[in-house]
Tab-separated table of C-alpha atoms in Angstrom:
chain	number	residue	atom	x	y	z
A	1	UNK	CA	0.382	-0.256	0.318
A	2	UNK	CA	1.274	3.656	-1.042
A	3	UNK	CA	-0.741	6.576	-0.928
A	4	UNK	CA	-0.479	11.031	-0.255
A	5	UNK	CA	1.031	11.592	3.484
A	6	UNK	CA	-0.115	15.228	4.780
A	7	UNK	CA	1.865	16.717	7.703
A	8	UNK	CA	0.695	20.055	9.532
A	9	UNK	CA	2.155	22.093	12.071
A	10	UNK	CA	-0.588	22.380	14.285
A	11	UNK	CA	-0.968	25.973	14.969
A	12	UNK	CA	-2.388	27.833	18.459
A	13	UNK	CA	-0.680	25.379	21.035
A	14	UNK	CA	-0.329	27.437	24.113
A	15	UNK	CA	3.362	27.454	26.281
A	16	UNK	CA	3.649	24.110	27.832
A	17	UNK	CA	4.212	24.402	31.947
A	18	UNK	CA	4.993	21.707	34.209
A	19	UNK	CA	1.734	19.602	35.547
A	20	UNK	CA	-0.047	20.703	32.224
A	21	UNK	CA	-2.159	17.628	30.971
A	22	UNK	CA	-0.547	17.582	26.918
A	23	UNK	CA	-2.846	16.128	25.324
A	24	UNK	CA	-5.568	17.887	26.376
A	25	UNK	CA	-3.322	21.187	24.959
A	26	UNK	CA	-3.279	19.822	22.005
A	27	UNK	CA	-6.828	18.432	21.181
A	28	UNK	CA	-7.988	22.161	22.386
A	29	UNK	CA	-5.625	23.363	19.558
A	30	UNK	CA	-6.644	21.158	16.897
A	31	UNK	CA	-10.346	21.952	17.771
A	32	UNK	CA	-8.904	25.811	17.494
A	33	UNK	CA	-7.236	25.490	14.407
A	34	UNK	CA	-10.094	23.520	12.934
A	35	UNK	CA	-8.084	20.104	11.939
A	36	UNK	CA	-10.340	17.306	12.869
A	37	UNK	CA	-8.439	14.205	14.211
A	38	UNK	CA	-8.792	10.855	13.105
A	39	UNK	CA	-8.033	7.508	14.759
A	40	UNK	CA	-5.452	6.958	11.182
A	41	UNK	CA	-3.145	9.645	12.057
A	42	UNK	CA	-0.367	10.352	13.821
A	43	UNK	CA	0.672	13.166	16.006
A	44	UNK	CA	3.936	13.659	16.650
A	45	UNK	CA	5.313	15.920	19.537
A	46	UNK	CA	8.329	17.609	20.472
A	47	UNK	CA	10.055	15.779	23.312
A	48	UNK	CA	10.893	19.345	25.269
A	49	UNK	CA	6.709	19.556	25.272
A	50	UNK	CA	6.600	16.822	26.142
A	51	UNK	CA	9.404	17.632	29.242
A	52	UNK	CA	8.451	20.102	30.417
A	53	UNK	CA	5.271	18.935	30.775
A	54	UNK	CA	6.324	16.523	32.814
A	55	UNK	CA	8.117	19.204	34.938
A	56	UNK	CA	11.571	17.209	33.332
A	57	UNK	CA	13.184	21.526	33.892
A	58	UNK	CA	16.436	21.312	35.886
A	59	UNK	CA	19.048	25.380	36.300
A	60	UNK	CA	21.691	24.302	36.386
A	61	UNK	CA	22.463	26.196	39.986
A	62	UNK	CA	20.913	23.328	41.422
A	63	UNK	CA	23.674	21.133	40.479
A	64	UNK	CA	26.689	20.209	42.386
A	65	UNK	CA	29.009	18.774	39.934
A	66	UNK	CA	31.476	15.871	41.618
A	67	UNK	CA	34.747	14.494	40.531
A	68	UNK	CA	34.092	12.499	37.533
A	69	UNK	CA	31.911	15.187	36.815
A	70	UNK	CA	34.659	17.677	37.025
A	71	UNK	CA	37.133	15.278	35.247
A	72	UNK	CA	34.914	14.555	32.241
A	73	UNK	CA	33.951	17.922	31.954
A	74	UNK	CA	37.327	19.775	31.999
A	75	UNK	CA	38.160	16.818	30.011
A	76	UNK	CA	35.075	18.062	26.900
A	77	UNK	CA	35.505	21.408	27.424
A	78	UNK	CA	31.750	21.032	28.856
A	79	UNK	CA	30.566	23.183	31.780
A	80	UNK	CA	30.540	20.174	34.709
A	81	UNK	CA	27.135	20.832	35.847
A	82	UNK	CA	25.682	20.305	32.823
A	83	UNK	CA	28.801	16.896	32.648
A	84	UNK	CA	27.458	16.014	36.097
A	85	UNK	CA	23.298	15.906	34.822
A	86	UNK	CA	24.345	13.763	31.503
A	87	UNK	CA	25.772	11.002	34.268
A	88	UNK	CA	23.001	11.048	36.465
A	89	UNK	CA	20.882	10.300	32.922
A	90	UNK	CA	23.029	7.731	32.056
A	91	UNK	CA	23.507	4.139	31.724
A	92	UNK	CA	27.358	4.496	30.799
A	93	UNK	CA	29.304	6.623	28.925
A	94	UNK	CA	29.803	5.234	25.005
A	95	UNK	CA	32.632	7.523	23.719
A	96	UNK	CA	33.670	11.234	25.833
A	97	UNK	CA	36.710	12.316	23.858
A	98	UNK	CA	36.931	16.375	21.590
A	99	UNK	CA	33.691	17.901	22.636
A	100	UNK	CA	31.853	15.105	22.607
A	101	UNK	CA	29.659	13.486	25.130
A	102	UNK	CA	27.606	10.393	23.972
A	103	UNK	CA	25.875	8.501	26.435
A	104	UNK	CA	23.756	5.129	26.921
A	105	UNK	CA	20.363	6.750	28.592
A	106	UNK	CA	18.889	5.673	31.766
A	107	UNK	CA	15.928	4.639	29.152
A	108	UNK	CA	18.013	2.998	26.424
A	109	UNK	CA	18.869	6.145	23.679
A	110	UNK	CA	21.915	6.436	22.843
A	111	UNK	CA	23.483	9.743	22.020
A	112	UNK	CA	25.375	13.321	22.754
A	113	UNK	CA	24.195	14.439	26.036
A	114	UNK	CA	21.876	12.446	26.981
A	115	UNK	CA	19.499	13.965	25.433
A	116	UNK	CA	19.916	17.510	27.691
A	117	UNK	CA	19.442	20.701	25.702
A	118	UNK	CA	19.634	24.181	26.847
A	119	UNK	CA	17.640	25.450	24.235
A	120	UNK	CA	14.051	27.147	23.760
A	121	UNK	CA	13.439	26.416	27.175
A	122	UNK	CA	12.999	30.388	28.807
A	123	UNK	CA	16.004	31.671	31.754
A	124	UNK	CA	19.812	31.303	30.883
A	125	UNK	CA	20.501	28.149	32.712
A	126	UNK	CA	17.326	26.452	32.477
A	127	UNK	CA	17.853	22.878	30.822
A	128	UNK	CA	15.300	19.553	29.944
A	129	UNK	CA	16.141	16.020	30.493
A	130	UNK	CA	14.449	13.608	28.361
A	131	UNK	CA	11.259	12.014	29.515
A	132	UNK	CA	11.775	9.548	32.211
A	133	UNK	CA	9.553	7.360	29.673
A	134	UNK	CA	8.655	8.370	26.207
A	135	UNK	CA	6.611	5.535	25.681
A	136	UNK	CA	5.019	6.280	28.898
A	137	UNK	CA	4.300	9.894	28.119
A	138	UNK	CA	3.182	9.000	24.246
A	139	UNK	CA	0.583	7.106	25.410
A	140	UNK	CA	-0.508	9.133	28.406
A	141	UNK	CA	-1.285	11.815	25.818
A	142	UNK	CA	-2.943	9.285	23.288
A	143	UNK	CA	-5.385	8.779	26.552
A	144	UNK	CA	-5.826	12.306	26.831
A	145	UNK	CA	-6.594	12.953	22.988
A	146	UNK	CA	-9.028	9.622	23.632
A	147	UNK	CA	-10.710	11.068	25.930
A	148	UNK	CA	-11.155	14.864	24.964
A	149	UNK	CA	-12.029	13.723	20.872
A	150	UNK	CA	-13.513	10.258	21.868
A	151	UNK	CA	-10.535	9.796	18.970
A	152	UNK	CA	-7.545	8.412	19.210
A	153	UNK	CA	-4.568	8.913	17.378
A	154	UNK	CA	-1.727	7.293	17.401
A	155	UNK	CA	0.787	10.053	19.403
A	156	UNK	CA	5.502	9.755	19.071
A	157	UNK	CA	7.534	11.572	20.883
A	158	UNK	CA	10.381	12.698	19.422
A	159	UNK	CA	13.811	14.145	19.749
A	160	UNK	CA	16.816	15.851	17.327
A	161	UNK	CA	19.841	13.693	17.562
A	162	UNK	CA	22.874	13.844	16.109
A	163	UNK	CA	24.356	10.189	13.901
A	164	UNK	CA	27.665	8.730	13.474
A	165	UNK	CA	29.210	9.307	9.353
A	166	UNK	CA	26.513	11.740	8.835
A	167	UNK	CA	26.930	15.252	9.263
A	168	UNK	CA	23.698	16.980	10.944
A	169	UNK	CA	20.727	16.004	13.356
A	170	UNK	CA	17.710	13.876	12.483
A	171	UNK	CA	14.745	13.203	14.159
A	172	UNK	CA	13.851	10.199	15.600
A	173	UNK	CA	11.048	8.204	17.695
A	174	UNK	CA	12.133	8.074	21.531
A	175	UNK	CA	8.200	7.182	22.335
A	176	UNK	CA	5.594	5.732	21.236
A	177	UNK	CA	1.627	4.804	21.705
A	178	UNK	CA	-0.367	3.003	18.514
A	179	UNK	CA	1.745	3.561	15.834
A	180	UNK	CA	3.888	0.220	15.190
A	181	UNK	CA	7.471	1.601	15.250
A	182	UNK	CA	9.442	-1.321	13.026
A	183	UNK	CA	7.607	-2.751	9.218
A	184	UNK	CA	8.578	-5.936	9.149
A	185	UNK	CA	9.486	-7.147	6.198
A	186	UNK	CA	10.768	-10.426	6.470
A	187	UNK	CA	9.652	-13.209	4.622
A	188	UNK	CA	7.731	-10.893	2.484
A	189	UNK	CA	8.305	-10.532	-0.912
A	190	UNK	CA	9.120	-7.679	-3.735
A	191	UNK	CA	7.086	-7.684	-7.395
A	192	UNK	CA	9.239	-10.094	-8.472
A	193	UNK	CA	8.703	-12.828	-5.624
A	194	UNK	CA	12.446	-12.209	-4.499
A	195	UNK	CA	12.875	-11.942	-0.851
A	196	UNK	CA	13.837	-8.617	-0.076
A	197	UNK	CA	16.112	-7.460	1.361
A	198	UNK	CA	15.401	-5.463	4.216
A	199	UNK	CA	15.107	-6.488	7.568
A	200	UNK	CA	12.759	-3.443	9.113
A	201	UNK	CA	11.851	-0.171	8.097
A	202	UNK	CA	11.932	1.802	11.186
A	203	UNK	CA	8.743	4.097	10.668
A	204	UNK	CA	8.058	5.831	13.541
A	205	UNK	CA	11.828	7.175	13.218
A	206	UNK	CA	10.615	8.517	9.561
A	207	UNK	CA	7.486	10.143	10.506
A	208	UNK	CA	9.508	12.190	13.199
A	209	UNK	CA	11.836	12.647	10.870
A	210	UNK	CA	8.970	14.042	8.420
A	211	UNK	CA	7.256	16.057	11.279
A	212	UNK	CA	10.454	18.253	11.520
A	213	UNK	CA	10.091	18.865	8.065
A	214	UNK	CA	7.141	21.350	8.688
A	215	UNK	CA	7.813	22.878	11.752
A	216	UNK	CA	10.929	25.078	11.475
A	217	UNK	CA	13.406	25.128	15.597
A	218	UNK	CA	12.422	29.020	16.329
A	219	UNK	CA	8.538	28.897	15.403
A	220	UNK	CA	6.855	27.270	18.483
A	221	UNK	CA	5.187	24.857	16.930
A	222	UNK	CA	5.980	21.218	18.178
A	223	UNK	CA	3.861	18.847	17.200
A	224	UNK	CA	2.757	18.261	14.141
A	225	UNK	CA	-0.601	16.128	12.504
A	226	UNK	CA	0.216	13.728	9.791
A	227	UNK	CA	-1.739	11.473	7.279
A	228	UNK	CA	-2.252	9.289	4.992
A	229	UNK	CA	0.165	6.687	7.550
A	230	UNK	CA	-3.811	4.861	8.807
A	231	UNK	CA	-2.175	1.021	7.957
A	232	UNK	CA	0.874	1.806	10.504
A	233	UNK	CA	-1.608	2.335	13.251
A	234	UNK	CA	-2.996	0.268	15.949
A	235	UNK	CA	-5.674	0.188	18.196
A	236	UNK	CA	-3.658	-0.372	21.121
A	237	UNK	CA	-0.693	0.784	22.380
A	238	UNK	CA	2.155	-1.594	21.390
A	239	UNK	CA	5.437	-1.790	21.883
A	240	UNK	CA	6.562	1.752	21.480
A	241	UNK	CA	9.474	3.183	20.420
A	242	UNK	CA	11.694	1.137	23.049
A	243	UNK	CA	10.958	-1.291	20.656
A	244	UNK	CA	13.905	0.516	18.257
A	245	UNK	CA	16.513	-0.161	20.432
A	246	UNK	CA	18.911	-2.436	18.772
A	247	UNK	CA	20.277	-4.876	21.792
A	248	UNK	CA	23.989	-3.906	22.692
A	249	UNK	CA	24.559	-8.174	21.102
A	250	UNK	CA	23.216	-6.773	18.133
A	251	UNK	CA	25.675	-3.675	17.972
A	252	UNK	CA	29.033	-3.472	16.332
A	253	UNK	CA	29.402	0.423	17.709
A	254	UNK	CA	28.893	0.844	20.844
B	1	UNK	CA	8.846	29.137	8.288
B	2	UNK	CA	6.557	26.162	8.569
B	3	UNK	CA	3.949	24.671	6.603
B	4	UNK	CA	2.371	22.007	5.267
B	5	UNK	CA	4.139	19.686	3.539
B	6	UNK	CA	1.998	16.863	0.841
B	7	UNK	CA	4.861	13.434	-0.813
B	8	UNK	CA	2.611	12.652	-3.064
B	9	UNK	CA	3.670	9.560	-4.661
B	10	UNK	CA	4.047	9.410	-8.616
B	11	UNK	CA	2.879	6.978	-10.340
B	12	UNK	CA	3.073	5.130	-14.127
B	13	UNK	CA	6.744	5.137	-13.837
B	14	UNK	CA	7.817	2.542	-16.332
B	15	UNK	CA	10.385	0.013	-15.255
B	16	UNK	CA	13.619	1.178	-15.810
B	17	UNK	CA	16.356	-0.493	-18.184
B	18	UNK	CA	19.803	0.634	-18.340
B	19	UNK	CA	20.206	3.583	-20.818
B	20	UNK	CA	16.827	5.147	-20.043
B	21	UNK	CA	17.039	8.764	-19.019
B	22	UNK	CA	15.006	8.693	-15.670
B	23	UNK	CA	14.558	12.361	-15.647
B	24	UNK	CA	12.559	12.199	-18.848
B	25	UNK	CA	10.724	9.411	-17.449
B	26	UNK	CA	9.756	11.186	-14.276
B	27	UNK	CA	8.832	14.054	-16.118
B	28	UNK	CA	6.101	11.780	-18.539
B	29	UNK	CA	5.357	10.112	-15.157
B	30	UNK	CA	4.222	13.192	-13.840
B	31	UNK	CA	2.234	14.709	-16.517
B	32	UNK	CA	0.083	11.287	-17.383
B	33	UNK	CA	-0.395	11.617	-13.815
B	34	UNK	CA	-1.718	14.542	-13.925
B	35	UNK	CA	0.922	16.666	-11.445
B	36	UNK	CA	1.832	19.295	-11.690
B	37	UNK	CA	5.735	19.509	-11.310
B	38	UNK	CA	7.567	23.463	-9.951
B	39	UNK	CA	10.319	25.114	-8.486
B	40	UNK	CA	9.711	24.560	-4.969
B	41	UNK	CA	8.851	20.999	-5.219
B	42	UNK	CA	11.944	18.538	-4.855
B	43	UNK	CA	11.683	14.977	-6.645
B	44	UNK	CA	12.913	11.835	-4.294
B	45	UNK	CA	14.174	9.057	-6.346
B	46	UNK	CA	14.823	5.616	-5.266
B	47	UNK	CA	18.954	4.661	-6.095
B	48	UNK	CA	17.709	1.027	-7.343
B	49	UNK	CA	15.715	2.961	-10.371
B	50	UNK	CA	18.458	5.523	-10.984
B	51	UNK	CA	20.891	2.126	-10.387
B	52	UNK	CA	19.374	0.427	-12.966
B	53	UNK	CA	19.562	3.032	-15.021
B	54	UNK	CA	22.435	3.806	-14.868
B	55	UNK	CA	22.959	0.349	-15.929
B	56	UNK	CA	24.887	-0.041	-12.567
B	57	UNK	CA	23.331	-4.189	-11.828
B	58	UNK	CA	25.842	-7.106	-12.185
B	59	UNK	CA	25.355	-11.405	-12.502
B	60	UNK	CA	26.935	-12.567	-9.410
B	61	UNK	CA	27.693	-15.993	-12.246
B	62	UNK	CA	30.638	-12.958	-13.529
B	63	UNK	CA	31.912	-12.270	-10.444
B	64	UNK	CA	35.454	-14.627	-9.707
B	65	UNK	CA	36.030	-13.746	-5.853
B	66	UNK	CA	39.490	-13.533	-4.933
B	67	UNK	CA	41.198	-15.026	-1.947
B	68	UNK	CA	40.455	-11.757	0.474
B	69	UNK	CA	36.186	-11.796	-0.187
B	70	UNK	CA	36.937	-15.775	-0.185
B	71	UNK	CA	38.051	-15.022	3.518
B	72	UNK	CA	35.757	-12.696	4.201
B	73	UNK	CA	32.742	-14.178	3.124
B	74	UNK	CA	33.316	-17.627	4.743
B	75	UNK	CA	33.919	-15.802	8.911
B	76	UNK	CA	31.236	-14.238	7.962
B	77	UNK	CA	28.591	-16.250	6.325
B	78	UNK	CA	28.142	-14.430	2.768
B	79	UNK	CA	28.795	-15.176	-0.964
B	80	UNK	CA	31.800	-14.131	-1.654
B	81	UNK	CA	31.318	-13.247	-5.227
B	82	UNK	CA	28.671	-10.954	-3.168
B	83	UNK	CA	31.786	-9.863	-0.350
B	84	UNK	CA	34.147	-9.663	-4.018
B	85	UNK	CA	31.708	-7.082	-5.081
B	86	UNK	CA	31.741	-4.888	-1.787
B	87	UNK	CA	34.978	-4.771	-1.785
B	88	UNK	CA	35.731	-4.009	-5.020
B	89	UNK	CA	32.946	-0.511	-4.604
B	90	UNK	CA	34.414	0.266	-1.243
B	91	UNK	CA	37.487	2.150	-0.039
B	92	UNK	CA	37.716	0.934	3.195
B	93	UNK	CA	36.151	-2.050	5.581
B	94	UNK	CA	34.927	-0.164	9.300
B	95	UNK	CA	33.206	-3.520	10.409
B	96	UNK	CA	33.296	-7.138	9.491
B	97	UNK	CA	31.684	-8.781	12.723
B	98	UNK	CA	29.445	-11.846	12.898
B	99	UNK	CA	27.619	-11.455	9.810
B	100	UNK	CA	27.461	-8.168	9.167
B	101	UNK	CA	29.748	-6.045	6.336
B	102	UNK	CA	30.411	-2.083	6.323
B	103	UNK	CA	32.389	-0.363	4.636
B	104	UNK	CA	32.933	2.944	3.699
B	105	UNK	CA	32.633	3.321	-0.209
B	106	UNK	CA	33.747	4.718	-2.942
B	107	UNK	CA	31.779	8.034	-3.107
B	108	UNK	CA	32.830	7.877	0.925
B	109	UNK	CA	29.086	6.310	2.311
B	110	UNK	CA	29.686	4.221	5.111
B	111	UNK	CA	27.193	1.391	5.162
B	112	UNK	CA	26.228	-2.263	4.992
B	113	UNK	CA	27.094	-5.091	1.888
B	114	UNK	CA	28.174	-1.318	0.314
B	115	UNK	CA	24.917	-0.468	-0.730
B	116	UNK	CA	24.795	-3.654	-3.156
B	117	UNK	CA	21.249	-4.880	-2.742
B	118	UNK	CA	19.783	-7.775	-4.341
B	119	UNK	CA	15.407	-7.393	-4.376
B	120	UNK	CA	13.766	-5.590	-6.979
B	121	UNK	CA	16.378	-6.912	-9.777
B	122	UNK	CA	15.272	-8.950	-12.052
B	123	UNK	CA	17.018	-12.223	-12.274
B	124	UNK	CA	17.963	-14.980	-9.697
B	125	UNK	CA	21.799	-13.253	-9.117
B	126	UNK	CA	21.573	-9.705	-10.500
B	127	UNK	CA	22.018	-7.208	-8.033
B	128	UNK	CA	22.263	-3.692	-8.003
B	129	UNK	CA	25.148	-0.887	-7.421
B	130	UNK	CA	24.735	2.319	-5.847
B	131	UNK	CA	25.321	5.120	-8.532
B	132	UNK	CA	28.683	5.737	-9.512
B	133	UNK	CA	28.227	9.843	-8.227
B	134	UNK	CA	24.357	10.066	-7.372
B	135	UNK	CA	24.910	13.498	-6.786
B	136	UNK	CA	25.406	13.394	-10.571
B	137	UNK	CA	22.815	11.372	-11.370
B	138	UNK	CA	20.422	13.780	-8.952
B	139	UNK	CA	22.122	16.432	-11.140
B	140	UNK	CA	21.512	14.674	-14.499
B	141	UNK	CA	18.026	13.977	-13.218
B	142	UNK	CA	17.247	17.596	-12.244
B	143	UNK	CA	18.366	18.772	-15.798
B	144	UNK	CA	16.016	15.909	-17.231
B	145	UNK	CA	13.278	17.333	-16.079
B	146	UNK	CA	13.798	20.472	-16.253
B	147	UNK	CA	14.811	20.401	-20.220
B	148	UNK	CA	11.377	18.225	-20.569
B	149	UNK	CA	9.245	20.256	-18.480
B	150	UNK	CA	10.637	24.038	-18.372
B	151	UNK	CA	10.672	23.903	-14.231
B	152	UNK	CA	13.649	22.173	-12.753
B	153	UNK	CA	12.301	21.381	-8.657
B	154	UNK	CA	14.965	19.593	-6.686
B	155	UNK	CA	16.005	16.151	-7.300
B	156	UNK	CA	17.337	13.490	-3.911
B	157	UNK	CA	18.638	10.015	-5.051
B	158	UNK	CA	17.316	7.939	-1.193
B	159	UNK	CA	18.833	5.126	-0.106
B	160	UNK	CA	17.565	2.854	2.896
B	161	UNK	CA	20.155	2.524	6.127
B	162	UNK	CA	20.674	0.606	9.358
B	163	UNK	CA	21.943	2.508	11.796
B	164	UNK	CA	24.149	2.288	14.895
B	165	UNK	CA	22.582	1.450	18.384
B	166	UNK	CA	18.429	1.299	16.208
B	167	UNK	CA	16.740	-1.346	14.568
B	168	UNK	CA	15.520	-0.783	11.423
B	169	UNK	CA	16.750	1.179	8.046
B	170	UNK	CA	15.875	4.509	7.275
B	171	UNK	CA	16.142	5.595	4.007
B	172	UNK	CA	18.942	8.768	3.061
B	173	UNK	CA	19.749	11.182	1.177
B	174	UNK	CA	23.132	9.587	-0.720
B	175	UNK	CA	22.832	12.189	-3.507
B	176	UNK	CA	21.112	15.420	-3.886
B	177	UNK	CA	20.724	18.676	-6.391
B	178	UNK	CA	18.687	21.955	-5.846
B	179	UNK	CA	18.172	21.144	-2.751
B	180	UNK	CA	19.929	22.346	0.869
B	181	UNK	CA	21.313	18.965	1.745
B	182	UNK	CA	22.256	20.906	5.752
B	183	UNK	CA	20.064	23.620	7.482
B	184	UNK	CA	22.403	25.105	9.526
B	185	UNK	CA	21.321	26.946	12.691
B	186	UNK	CA	24.379	27.752	14.107
B	187	UNK	CA	24.482	31.358	15.380
B	188	UNK	CA	20.594	31.662	14.399
B	189	UNK	CA	18.398	32.264	17.644
B	190	UNK	CA	15.336	30.682	18.935
B	191	UNK	CA	11.849	32.519	20.984
B	192	UNK	CA	13.462	33.360	23.914
B	193	UNK	CA	16.927	35.037	22.014
B	194	UNK	CA	19.096	32.197	23.235
B	195	UNK	CA	21.415	29.928	20.769
B	196	UNK	CA	20.089	26.971	19.440
B	197	UNK	CA	21.943	23.769	20.311
B	198	UNK	CA	21.315	22.346	17.178
B	199	UNK	CA	23.686	22.813	15.038
B	200	UNK	CA	22.599	22.140	11.746
B	201	UNK	CA	19.339	19.700	11.097
B	202	UNK	CA	20.410	17.413	7.586
B	203	UNK	CA	17.564	18.104	5.489
B	204	UNK	CA	17.828	16.005	2.776
B	205	UNK	CA	17.977	13.314	5.103
B	206	UNK	CA	14.814	13.993	6.155
B	207	UNK	CA	12.755	13.919	3.007
B	208	UNK	CA	14.743	10.694	1.956
B	209	UNK	CA	12.636	9.993	5.555
B	210	UNK	CA	9.635	10.952	4.356
B	211	UNK	CA	9.533	10.621	1.016
B	212	UNK	CA	10.168	5.936	2.186
B	213	UNK	CA	6.606	6.585	3.848
B	214	UNK	CA	4.427	6.931	1.289
B	215	UNK	CA	4.891	4.382	-1.242
B	216	UNK	CA	5.458	0.466	0.282
B	217	UNK	CA	8.848	-1.283	-0.772
B	218	UNK	CA	6.495	-3.758	-3.075
B	219	UNK	CA	4.337	-0.855	-5.080
B	220	UNK	CA	7.087	-0.831	-7.472
B	221	UNK	CA	6.822	3.818	-6.900
B	222	UNK	CA	10.674	4.604	-6.585
B	223	UNK	CA	9.523	8.385	-7.145
B	224	UNK	CA	7.625	10.909	-5.078
B	225	UNK	CA	6.943	14.347	-4.881
B	226	UNK	CA	7.549	16.341	-1.812
B	227	UNK	CA	5.592	19.819	-1.791
B	228	UNK	CA	6.061	22.375	0.930
B	229	UNK	CA	10.050	22.686	1.537
B	230	UNK	CA	10.415	25.536	-1.129
B	231	UNK	CA	12.953	27.049	1.512
B	232	UNK	CA	15.483	24.140	0.840
B	233	UNK	CA	15.488	24.051	-2.702
B	234	UNK	CA	17.643	26.456	-4.485
B	235	UNK	CA	18.358	27.621	-8.450
B	236	UNK	CA	21.612	26.325	-8.363
B	237	UNK	CA	22.410	22.376	-8.174
B	238	UNK	CA	24.699	23.524	-4.291
B	239	UNK	CA	26.619	21.037	-2.792
B	240	UNK	CA	24.836	17.508	-2.831
B	241	UNK	CA	24.332	14.520	-0.415
B	242	UNK	CA	28.193	14.733	-0.058
B	243	UNK	CA	28.093	17.553	2.411
B	244	UNK	CA	26.383	15.152	4.815
B	245	UNK	CA	29.235	12.772	4.538
B	246	UNK	CA	30.887	13.243	8.108
B	247	UNK	CA	34.552	14.063	7.979
B	248	UNK	CA	37.222	11.459	8.582
B	249	UNK	CA	38.699	13.224	11.765
B	250	UNK	CA	35.221	14.871	13.520
B	251	UNK	CA	34.004	10.640	13.858
B	252	UNK	CA	34.338	8.956	16.329
B	253	UNK	CA	32.779	5.532	15.216
B	254	UNK	CA	34.377	4.251	12.793
C-alpha cells in the first residue's frame, strides 16, 4: 500500500508548563485550528514540550558536580554541572572524546549529552532532561486526546539526534503509542517474488523525521499532525519506540 | 518558517532499464498522473531506479572472488562473489563481524554491503550497485526534468541504510541537486533569543525518510513528489549530499 502523506504543523498550542495535560492542550489546539483528527492520524510531539509538561526541567545552579563530572567536563570543555546532569541520566558512557559526550540514557537511548538540551527553555541556566519514559508519555498523551475527542490517533515523541558518519541531526522517535515502530519485511516478497533485503523499516523514526520538516526550530510549533499513515496505526498502544533499541549483542558500535 | 508538507507517490513510471533517461521518464509519469511540478518541489528517487538506469547491475555469476573476499565471506557466512563486489566498491572496511560487513564506499558513504542490494532486480543472481556518483545522478535527472518541463525541481537520490544503536532501516539521501542538504542553525536564535543547541538539521535525509513513508517496498513506486519545502530548494545544484558526509576527524565511530 502506498498513498499521499500530509504533515500539518498544529497552530495555537500555548507555552507548555509543568503539570500541563499535554494531550488536552493538543486536542484544544487541533479544535481551535479546525483540524479534525482521526484514528488513522499520527501526532508527532517534540520531546521538549513533553519534558516541560512533565517538569523535567533543571536549573544548572542547583547541580553540584561530583569528581567524575568535574574531570570529564575539564577534558571535554563542558560545564561540569551539565556533565553531572548527563551522568545522572545515563547508564553508561559510550564515547567521551574531543568535545563530544555520547551516553546510553537510563531509558536505553544512545545519544549525545543524554538528550539534555538548553535551547527553547526560558531562563538562562534552565535545561530539559528527556522524559523518564517517553513511551509512557506517548500513551498518556494518546489517552488524554482520546478522552477529550473520543478519537485515539497514534502519538509519537520526537527528539533530534546526531548520527555517526553523517553530519547534522534528524528527528527520531523516543516514544510512541498506537504506532507500529518497525514495519517488518522479513518473509515478504517483492514484485518479482524475491525475498527483500530490507529487514525492517523504522517507521516511527521516519515519521519523526517527516514531522520535523514541517516545523521550524524557532517557530514554537512542537506538534505536527501526520495524515496518510493509517496502515501503521493500531488500536492497542503497542510496544512503543523501545522496540527500536538495538540490543547490545546486535550492535557493533558501542 | 513552517507549513504543510505533502508527499505524493508518482504513479505510472515504467520499469527502468539501462540507458534510460530517468529524468525524462519521471517528467512523463508526472504529466500522465496530472501532477504539476514546480520549482519549489523536491523529487525523491529510489537509488535502485537510478542504478538500473545507469547500468549499475551485475550478475554474481560474472564475479570471480579473490582470496580476501573468500576469507571474509567464510567468516561472515556470505556469498564470496557478493563480498568481492562489496570490496570492489569500497575504500575501506569499517566492521566485519558476525554476519555484518560495513564499509566506506568509493563515494564516501558508510553503510552495510556497500549499498549492494539483491531485491527488486529481475533475475536470480542480479544485484544493483550504488550509482558511481549519486550527486551527479541527481544533477542529471534535474536537468532532464528541466529540459522536458521547463521547470527545475530539486532532486534527491535515496537509499535505505541501517543505523548503529537503532533497529530497522531509514531512507537517507546519497545524492541531491537543488536541495540544501543541511539547514545550519549555528548563530541563529530561538524565540527567547538564546543560541540553539542543534548545529544543523540534515534536511536531505529527513526528506528521504519522509518520501519512504509514502511508498511501499513492494509497490514499484520509486519516485515521490514532495511539496511544501520550497524554502530548501535552490536554483543552483548546490553541494549535493556529499556535504552530509562526516569527515573522518569529526567521527568517533569508524
